[in-house]
Coordinates of C-alpha atoms in Angstrom, one line a residue:
X1 CA 39.7 41.9 24.3
X2 CA 39.0 44.8 26.6
X3 CA 37.0 44.2 29.7
X4 CA 35.9 47.2 31.8
X5 CA 33.8 47.9 34.7
X6 CA 30.7 50.2 34.5
X7 CA 32.4 53.4 35.8
X8 CA 35.4 52.9 33.5
X9 CA 33.4 53.2 30.2
X10 CA 35.8 54.5 27.5
X11 CA 35.4 58.2 27.0
X12 CA 35.6 57.6 23.1
X13 CA 32.1 55.8 22.9
X14 CA 30.3 58.9 21.6
X15 CA 33.1 59.9 19.3
X16 CA 33.4 56.5 17.8
X17 CA 29.7 56.6 17.0
X18 CA 30.0 59.9 15.2
X19 CA 33.3 58.9 13.3
X20 CA 32.8 55.3 12.6
X21 CA 32.3 54.1 8.9
X22 CA 29.8 51.3 8.5
X23 CA 30.5 48.1 6.5
X24 CA 29.6 48.6 2.9
X25 CA 26.0 47.4 2.1
X26 CA 25.0 47.7 5.8
X27 CA 24.3 51.4 5.9
X28 CA 20.8 52.5 6.3
X29 CA 19.0 52.9 2.9
X30 CA 18.8 56.3 1.2
X31 CA 15.9 58.3 2.0
X32 CA 15.0 56.2 5.0
X33 CA 16.9 57.3 8.0
X34 CA 16.5 55.1 11.2
X35 CA 14.5 56.7 14.0
X36 CA 16.9 58.4 16.2
X37 CA 15.5 56.5 19.4
X38 CA 15.3 53.1 17.7
X39 CA 17.6 51.8 20.5
X40 CA 14.6 52.3 22.9
X41 CA 12.0 50.7 20.8
X42 CA 10.8 47.2 21.5
X43 CA 13.3 44.5 20.5
X44 CA 11.1 43.1 17.6
X45 CA 11.1 46.6 16.0
X46 CA 14.8 46.8 16.3
X47 CA 15.2 43.2 14.8
X48 CA 12.9 44.4 11.8
X49 CA 14.9 47.5 11.1
X50 CA 18.1 45.4 11.2
X51 CA 16.7 42.8 8.8
X52 CA 15.4 45.5 6.4
X53 CA 18.7 47.3 6.5
X54 CA 17.3 50.5 8.0
X55 CA 20.2 50.6 10.4
X56 CA 23.3 48.4 10.7
X57 CA 24.2 46.5 13.9
X58 CA 27.2 48.5 14.4
X59 CA 25.1 51.8 14.3
X60 CA 22.7 50.5 16.7
X61 CA 25.4 49.2 19.0
X62 CA 27.0 52.5 19.2
X63 CA 23.5 54.1 20.1
X64 CA 23.4 51.6 22.9
X65 CA 27.0 52.5 24.2
X66 CA 26.3 56.2 24.1
X67 CA 22.9 55.6 26.0
X68 CA 24.8 53.4 28.5
X69 CA 27.5 56.3 29.0
X70 CA 24.7 58.8 30.0
X71 CA 22.3 56.5 32.1
X72 CA 24.2 53.7 33.6
X73 CA 26.5 55.5 36.0
X74 CA 23.5 56.5 38.0
X75 CA 21.8 53.2 37.7
X76 CA 24.6 50.6 38.0
X77 CA 22.7 47.9 36.1
X78 CA 25.4 47.1 33.7
X79 CA 28.7 46.3 35.5
X80 CA 30.9 45.0 32.7
X81 CA 31.3 46.0 29.1
X82 CA 33.0 44.4 26.2
X83 CA 32.6 47.1 23.6
X84 CA 35.5 46.0 21.4
X85 CA 34.4 42.5 21.0
X86 CA 30.9 43.7 20.6
X87 CA 31.9 46.0 17.7
X88 CA 33.6 43.1 16.0
X89 CA 30.6 40.9 16.4
X90 CA 28.3 43.6 15.0
X91 CA 30.6 44.2 12.0
X92 CA 30.5 40.5 11.2
X93 CA 26.7 40.6 11.5
X94 CA 26.6 43.5 8.9
X95 CA 29.2 41.9 6.7
X96 CA 27.0 38.7 6.6
X97 CA 23.9 40.5 5.7
X98 CA 25.6 42.5 3.0
X99 CA 27.2 39.5 1.5
X100 CA 24.3 36.9 1.5
X101 CA 21.1 39.0 2.3
X102 CA 20.4 36.7 5.0
X103 CA 20.4 37.1 8.7
X104 CA 22.3 35.0 11.1
X105 CA 19.3 34.0 13.1
X106 CA 16.3 35.4 15.0
X107 CA 18.4 38.0 17.0
X108 CA 20.6 39.0 14.1
X109 CA 22.8 42.0 15.0
X110 CA 20.8 42.9 18.2
X111 CA 22.7 44.4 20.9
X112 CA 21.8 42.9 24.5
X113 CA 23.4 42.3 27.9
X114 CA 23.2 39.1 30.0
X115 CA 23.0 38.4 33.7
X116 CA 26.4 38.3 35.4
X117 CA 25.3 34.9 36.8
X118 CA 25.7 33.4 33.1
X119 CA 29.2 32.6 32.0
X120 CA 30.5 34.4 28.9
X121 CA 33.6 33.1 27.0
X122 CA 36.5 35.6 27.4
X123 CA 34.2 38.0 29.3
X124 CA 34.6 38.3 33.1
X125 CA 31.6 36.6 35.0
X126 CA 31.8 37.4 38.7
X127 CA 28.1 36.7 40.0
X128 CA 28.9 39.7 42.3
X129 CA 31.4 37.8 44.3
X130 CA 34.8 39.1 45.3
X131 CA 36.2 35.4 45.0
X132 CA 35.2 35.5 41.3
X133 CA 36.3 39.1 40.6
X134 CA 38.9 37.8 38.0
X135 CA 37.0 34.8 36.6
X136 CA 37.1 34.8 32.9
X137 CA 35.3 31.7 31.5
X138 CA 36.5 29.7 28.6
X139 CA 33.3 28.6 27.7
X140 CA 29.8 30.3 27.2
X141 CA 26.9 29.1 29.3
X142 CA 24.5 27.0 27.1
X143 CA 22.1 29.8 27.0
X144 CA 24.6 32.4 26.0
X145 CA 25.6 29.9 23.3
X146 CA 22.0 30.0 22.0
X147 CA 21.9 33.8 22.0
X148 CA 25.2 34.1 19.9
X149 CA 24.1 31.4 17.4
X150 CA 20.8 33.4 16.9
X151 CA 23.1 36.5 16.0
X152 CA 22.8 38.5 19.3
X153 CA 25.6 40.8 20.0
X154 CA 26.5 40.5 23.6
X155 CA 28.2 43.7 24.8
X156 CA 28.0 43.6 28.6
X157 CA 27.0 41.9 31.8
X158 CA 24.3 43.0 34.3
X159 CA 24.5 43.3 38.1
X160 CA 23.5 40.7 40.7
X161 CA 23.8 40.3 44.5
X162 CA 26.6 38.1 45.7
X163 CA 26.1 34.8 44.2
X164 CA 22.5 35.5 43.5
X165 CA 21.7 35.0 47.1
X166 CA 19.4 38.0 47.9
X167 CA 16.3 39.6 46.6
X168 CA 18.0 43.0 46.3
X169 CA 20.9 43.6 43.9
X170 CA 24.0 44.9 45.7
X171 CA 27.5 43.5 46.0
X172 CA 31.0 44.6 47.0
X173 CA 32.3 44.8 43.6
X174 CA 29.8 46.9 41.8
X175 CA 27.6 48.3 44.5
X176 CA 23.8 48.7 44.4
X177 CA 21.5 48.7 41.3
X178 CA 18.9 51.4 41.7
X179 CA 15.4 51.1 40.6
X180 CA 14.8 53.0 37.5
X181 CA 11.6 54.5 38.8
X182 CA 12.8 55.5 42.4
X183 CA 16.4 55.6 43.5
X184 CA 15.5 54.9 47.0
X185 CA 13.8 51.6 46.1
X186 CA 15.1 48.3 45.3
X187 CA 15.5 46.9 41.7
X188 CA 14.8 43.6 43.5
X189 CA 17.0 40.6 43.0
X190 CA 18.7 38.5 41.9
X191 CA 18.0 39.7 38.4
X192 CA 17.7 43.2 39.5
X193 CA 20.6 44.3 37.0
X194 CA 18.8 42.6 34.1
X195 CA 15.3 44.1 34.9
X196 CA 16.7 47.5 35.5
X197 CA 18.7 47.4 32.3
X198 CA 15.7 46.5 30.2
X199 CA 13.5 49.0 32.0
X200 CA 16.1 51.9 31.3
X201 CA 16.7 51.0 27.7
X202 CA 20.3 49.7 28.3
X203 CA 19.5 46.3 26.7
X204 CA 16.9 45.3 24.2
X205 CA 16.4 42.0 26.0
X206 CA 17.8 40.1 28.9
X207 CA 18.1 36.5 30.2
X208 CA 17.4 36.2 33.9
X209 CA 17.4 33.3 36.2
X210 CA 14.8 32.3 38.7
X211 CA 15.0 29.8 41.7
X212 CA 13.2 31.7 44.3
X213 CA 11.5 34.5 42.3
X214 CA 14.8 35.9 41.2
X215 CA 13.5 36.7 37.7
X216 CA 10.0 37.8 38.3
X217 CA 10.3 39.8 41.5
X218 CA 12.8 42.4 39.8
X219 CA 10.4 42.5 36.7
X220 CA 7.6 43.4 38.9
X221 CA 9.6 46.2 40.7
X222 CA 11.1 47.4 37.6
X223 CA 7.8 47.5 35.3
X224 CA 8.9 44.9 32.7
X225 CA 7.8 41.6 31.5
X226 CA 9.5 38.3 32.6
X227 CA 8.8 34.6 32.1
X228 CA 9.8 31.9 34.4
X229 CA 10.0 29.0 31.9
X230 CA 8.7 25.5 32.6
X231 CA 11.0 22.9 34.3
X232 CA 10.3 19.1 34.5
X233 CA 13.0 16.5 34.7
X234 CA 14.9 18.9 32.4
X235 CA 14.6 22.7 32.0
X236 CA 13.0 24.0 28.8
X237 CA 16.1 26.4 28.7
X238 CA 19.4 24.8 29.4
X239 CA 21.0 26.0 32.7
X240 CA 24.5 24.7 32.5
X241 CA 27.1 27.6 33.1
X242 CA 25.0 29.5 35.6
X243 CA 26.6 30.6 38.7
X244 CA 25.8 29.2 41.4
X245 CA 26.6 26.3 41.2
X246 CA 30.4 26.9 41.0
X247 CA 32.3 27.7 37.8
X248 CA 32.7 24.5 35.7
X249 CA 30.0 22.5 37.3
X250 CA 27.8 20.6 35.0
X251 CA 24.8 20.5 37.0
X252 CA 22.4 23.2 38.7
X253 CA 19.6 23.3 41.1
X254 CA 16.5 21.2 40.3
X255 CA 14.3 24.2 40.6
X256 CA 16.5 26.6 38.6
X257 CA 15.0 28.0 35.4
X258 CA 16.2 30.7 32.9
X259 CA 13.9 32.9 31.1
X260 CA 13.5 36.0 29.0
X261 CA 13.0 39.8 30.3
X262 CA 11.5 42.3 27.9
X263 CA 9.5 45.4 27.5
X264 CA 6.7 43.8 25.6
X265 CA 5.1 40.4 25.6
X266 CA 6.0 40.2 21.8
X267 CA 9.7 40.4 22.7
X268 CA 9.3 37.7 25.3
X269 CA 8.1 35.5 22.5
X270 CA 11.0 36.2 20.3
X271 CA 13.5 35.5 22.9
X272 CA 11.7 32.3 24.1
X273 CA 12.0 31.1 20.6
X274 CA 15.7 31.3 20.9
X275 CA 16.3 30.0 24.4
X276 CA 13.8 27.0 24.5
X277 CA 16.0 24.3 23.3
X278 CA 17.6 21.0 24.4
X279 CA 21.0 21.2 26.1
X280 CA 23.6 20.8 23.5
X281 CA 24.4 17.2 24.5
X282 CA 20.8 16.2 23.7
X283 CA 20.6 18.2 20.5
X284 CA 21.4 15.2 18.1
X285 CA 18.3 13.3 19.3
X286 CA 15.9 15.6 20.9
X287 CA 13.7 18.5 19.6
X288 CA 11.9 20.9 21.9
X289 CA 8.8 22.4 20.7
X290 CA 6.6 24.3 23.1
X291 CA 2.8 24.0 22.4
X292 CA 1.4 26.9 20.7
X293 CA -1.8 28.6 22.4
X294 CA -5.1 26.8 21.5
X295 CA -7.2 29.9 21.8
X296 CA -7.2 33.2 19.8
X297 CA -9.2 35.4 22.1
X298 CA -9.1 36.3 25.8
X299 CA -13.0 35.6 26.0
X300 CA -12.3 31.9 25.4
X301 CA -10.1 31.4 28.4
X302 CA -11.1 29.8 31.7
X303 CA -9.4 32.2 34.1
X304 CA -8.7 31.6 37.8
X305 CA -8.0 34.5 40.1
X306 CA -6.2 34.0 43.5
X307 CA -6.3 37.8 44.5
X308 CA -5.1 37.7 48.3
X309 CA -4.6 34.9 50.9
X310 CA -4.3 35.0 54.7
X311 CA -0.9 33.4 54.4
X312 CA 0.6 36.3 52.7
X313 CA -1.7 39.4 52.6
X314 CA -1.1 41.9 49.9
X315 CA -1.5 45.7 50.5
X316 CA -4.6 47.8 49.5
X317 CA -3.2 49.0 46.3
X318 CA -2.3 45.7 45.2
X319 CA -5.6 44.1 46.1
X320 CA -7.4 47.0 44.1
X321 CA -5.0 46.2 41.2
X322 CA -6.2 42.6 41.1
X323 CA -9.7 43.7 41.3
X324 CA -9.2 46.1 38.3
X325 CA -7.4 43.3 36.3
X326 CA -10.1 40.8 37.1
X327 CA -12.9 43.2 36.0
X328 CA -11.1 43.7 32.7
X329 CA -10.8 40.1 32.1
X330 CA -14.5 39.6 33.1
X331 CA -15.6 42.2 30.8
X332 CA -13.8 40.8 27.9
X333 CA -16.1 37.7 28.2
X334 CA -13.6 35.2 29.9
X335 CA -15.0 33.0 32.4
X336 CA -13.6 33.8 36.1
X337 CA -13.3 31.6 39.0
X338 CA -12.2 33.4 42.0
X339 CA -12.8 30.8 44.7
X340 CA -11.0 27.6 43.7
X341 CA -7.4 27.0 44.9
X342 CA -5.0 24.7 43.3
X343 CA -3.0 24.1 46.4
X344 CA -2.7 25.2 50.1
X345 CA -0.4 28.2 50.2
X346 CA 1.2 27.3 53.5
X347 CA 1.9 23.6 52.4
X348 CA 3.4 24.8 49.0
X349 CA 5.6 27.4 50.6
X350 CA 6.9 25.1 53.4
X351 CA 7.9 22.4 50.7
X352 CA 9.5 25.0 48.6
X353 CA 11.7 26.3 51.5
X354 CA 12.7 22.6 52.4
X355 CA 13.8 22.0 48.8
X356 CA 15.4 25.4 48.2
X357 CA 17.7 24.9 51.5
X358 CA 18.5 21.4 50.5
X359 CA 19.6 22.2 46.8
X360 CA 21.6 25.3 48.1
X361 CA 23.9 22.9 50.2
X362 CA 25.4 21.4 47.0
X363 CA 28.2 23.7 46.7
X364 CA 29.2 24.2 50.3
X365 CA 32.7 23.4 51.3
X366 CA 33.3 20.1 53.2
X367 CA 34.3 21.8 56.3
X368 CA 31.1 24.2 56.1
X369 CA 28.8 21.4 55.5
X370 CA 30.2 19.3 58.3
X371 CA 29.8 22.2 60.7
X372 CA 26.1 22.5 59.5
X373 CA 25.4 18.8 60.1
X374 CA 26.8 19.1 63.7
X375 CA 24.6 22.2 64.3
X376 CA 21.5 20.6 63.0
X377 CA 21.9 17.6 65.1
X378 CA 21.5 19.9 68.1
X379 CA 18.1 21.0 67.1
X380 CA 15.1 18.8 67.8
X381 CA 13.2 17.3 64.9
X382 CA 10.2 19.4 64.1
X383 CA 11.6 22.7 65.9
X384 CA 10.7 25.6 63.5
X385 CA 14.0 27.1 64.3
X386 CA 15.7 24.2 62.7
X387 CA 14.0 24.4 59.3
X388 CA 16.9 25.9 57.6
X389 CA 19.5 23.6 58.9
X390 CA 17.5 20.5 58.8
X391 CA 16.6 21.1 55.4
X392 CA 20.2 21.9 54.2
X393 CA 21.5 18.6 55.8
X394 CA 18.6 16.3 55.1
X395 CA 19.6 12.7 54.2
X396 CA 18.7 11.5 50.6
X397 CA 15.8 9.4 51.9
X398 CA 14.3 12.5 53.5
X399 CA 15.0 14.4 50.2
X400 CA 13.2 11.6 48.3
X401 CA 10.1 11.8 50.6
X402 CA 10.1 15.6 49.9
X403 CA 10.5 15.2 46.2
X404 CA 7.5 12.7 46.4
X405 CA 5.4 15.5 48.1
X406 CA 6.5 17.8 45.3
X407 CA 5.1 15.4 42.6
X408 CA 1.8 15.1 44.5
X409 CA 1.7 18.9 44.5
X410 CA 2.3 18.8 40.9
X411 CA -0.6 16.7 40.5
X412 CA -2.9 19.0 42.4
X413 CA -1.8 21.8 40.0
X414 CA -2.4 19.6 37.1
X415 CA -6.1 18.7 38.2
X416 CA -6.7 22.5 38.6
X417 CA -5.6 23.2 35.2
X418 CA -8.1 20.7 33.7
X419 CA -10.8 23.2 34.8
X420 CA -8.6 26.5 34.2
X421 CA -6.4 27.8 31.5
X422 CA -4.5 30.2 33.5
X423 CA -4.2 31.7 37.0
X424 CA -4.0 35.3 37.9
X425 CA -2.2 36.2 41.4
X426 CA -0.3 39.0 42.7
X427 CA 3.4 39.3 41.9
X428 CA 4.2 40.5 45.3
X429 CA 2.5 41.9 48.3
X430 CA 3.5 45.6 47.4
X431 CA 5.3 47.6 44.7
X432 CA 9.0 48.1 45.0
X433 CA 10.1 48.4 48.7
X434 CA 12.7 50.7 50.1
X435 CA 16.4 49.5 49.4
X436 CA 17.9 47.9 52.4
X437 CA 21.1 46.7 51.0
X438 CA 23.0 48.4 53.8
X439 CA 21.1 46.5 56.5
X440 CA 21.9 42.9 57.6
X441 CA 19.4 40.5 56.2
X442 CA 18.0 39.4 59.5
X443 CA 17.1 42.9 60.4
X444 CA 15.3 43.8 57.1
X445 CA 11.5 43.9 56.7
X446 CA 8.8 45.1 54.4
X447 CA 5.9 47.2 55.3
X448 CA 2.5 46.2 54.1
X449 CA -0.4 48.7 54.8
X450 CA 1.7 50.1 57.8
X451 CA 2.3 46.6 59.2
X452 CA 6.0 45.2 59.5
X453 CA 6.3 41.8 57.7
X454 CA 9.1 39.3 57.2
X455 CA 11.6 40.4 54.4
X456 CA 11.1 37.3 52.3
X457 CA 7.3 37.7 52.2
X458 CA 8.2 39.6 49.0
X459 CA 8.6 36.4 47.0
X460 CA 5.8 34.3 48.5
X461 CA 3.5 34.7 45.7
X462 CA 6.0 34.1 42.9
X463 CA 7.2 31.0 44.7
X464 CA 4.0 29.2 44.3
X465 CA 5.3 28.0 40.8
X466 CA 8.7 27.3 41.9
X467 CA 8.7 23.8 43.5
X468 CA 6.5 22.4 40.8
X469 CA 8.1 23.7 37.7
X470 CA 5.1 25.5 36.3
X471 CA 5.6 28.6 33.9
X472 CA 4.9 31.8 35.4
X473 CA 4.9 35.3 33.7
X474 CA 5.0 38.7 35.5
X475 CA 3.5 41.8 33.4
X476 CA 3.2 45.4 34.3
X477 CA -0.5 46.3 35.1
X478 CA -0.5 49.7 36.7
X479 CA 1.2 52.2 39.0
X480 CA 1.1 53.4 42.6
X481 CA 0.2 57.0 43.3
X482 CA 3.7 57.9 43.3
X483 CA 4.5 56.3 40.0
X484 CA 6.1 52.9 40.9
X485 CA 5.2 50.1 38.6
X486 CA 2.7 47.4 39.9
X487 CA 2.4 44.0 38.3
X488 CA 0.4 40.7 38.3
X489 CA 1.5 37.2 37.9
X490 CA 0.1 34.6 35.4
X491 CA 0.7 31.0 36.1
X492 CA -0.2 28.3 33.6
X493 CA 0.0 24.5 33.2
X494 CA 3.4 22.7 32.6
X495 CA 4.9 23.6 29.2
X496 CA 2.1 26.2 28.5
X497 CA 4.7 28.9 28.4
X498 CA 3.4 30.3 25.0
X499 CA -0.1 30.4 26.2
X500 CA 0.9 32.7 29.1
X501 CA 2.6 35.0 26.6
X502 CA -0.6 34.9 24.5
X503 CA -2.6 35.9 27.5
X504 CA -0.2 38.5 28.4
X505 CA -0.5 40.0 24.9
X506 CA -4.4 40.2 25.2
X507 CA -4.1 41.8 28.6
X508 CA -1.5 44.3 27.3
X509 CA -4.2 45.6 25.0
X510 CA -6.6 46.2 27.9
X511 CA -4.3 47.5 30.6
X512 CA -2.8 50.9 31.0
X513 CA 0.5 51.4 29.0
X514 CA 3.4 50.3 31.2
X515 CA 5.2 53.0 33.2
X516 CA 8.2 54.5 31.3
X517 CA 11.5 54.9 33.2
X518 CA 12.8 58.5 32.9
X519 CA 16.0 56.9 31.5
X520 CA 14.0 56.2 28.3
X521 CA 13.7 60.0 27.7
X522 CA 17.3 60.7 28.0

């Protein structure tokens, strides 16, 4: 097995694509050559072509590798390639189809990458940390195991900030992932590599992770679709094998979810069907079946709109975007409610921060945690400056009280969704902000209509769903005057993941076509 960093891509990729001989029976059918840009088509179209035999998995993989060779050095979205193992997997998929006439699964032969926070057997997984530069797992993360079982051909890993602990994507191992629409803008984080890779056609699909908006913020900035899946006592998508926690830990944060990233809502549906499953240990007894949408037309939905809020004001362009989307939904015949609020924004955000800081302390070293406890004891209770340390070091009783507050918050959301089917909100206060990866985090800020605002205001809107485990979907809905993608967020009731995808499909037919990254024309 050969493991290579992005800038060390073998020079033989294009030559191999031209010289290779496909497996007998897996070549495109005579008289029906595959479209030369098939690797840039939506994933469901690629899958259909693979299943018809219009193209082999090996041929499609070589197209991805050639596209990677042209595009990725300037983007730095894909950070580790495993081309030899991927070729072997693609050949196996082609032989299986030729021999049996049947596919391996829903993702048969589809080349794709996965976030470098998800462990991949035999393939380096660093999570952007120098301490893990040589970490080669002996076992796949549960989600990766599901991908492979469905026939996916995993050929690389995508970039993240160090240990996924930033909302921009940069690290000492691989550098900064650029936004595919503007090199001086951030791709977001921590799933910046996955979102940029999908936007630039470097991967058909991706799996991102979302604790504090890490999946949806990059999707909003890169103009792609992403779904934070539901999470109750257990996640809809199994999370074992995600870093952080440290390698080989069996547990993960109680707010972490994994979800699909794609260029169309139909592709979200395809990947959700693979990822939504019980953890392997529960498989013998449990079955997970997400409810199908109960409505067939957008006009049948009761739609709430939360377009702006004094707690986290959005800029003029974003507010105008929400107004346009609201008008389209109203014109479709749907019932609109722009006044009711499920929860108080400030209350929800404070609880989210407390739970986030508490769960992040789990993997601290004993010495580091002891120092934090000592420092926290020096800060008076209730002092706002102590929020981080007091939350990181809270006693189990205090966490139980905070968890009870979370359950009550869930109850408020559940009551709201007895009268509404979906809630539309901003995805972020602005479109993609300037990259500030070279600036220390305490000195970073964003600018909203000319006013400097706290750096982490970027994630306030997406974090409404975080503490309560609700599904939330980000979809592209327009562009700024300079061509950057703009997005909105859909939040739905617990386990209504497929309903959100259905609403996104309806909206996609009404909204302008998503922005197209220049890499898709290479």
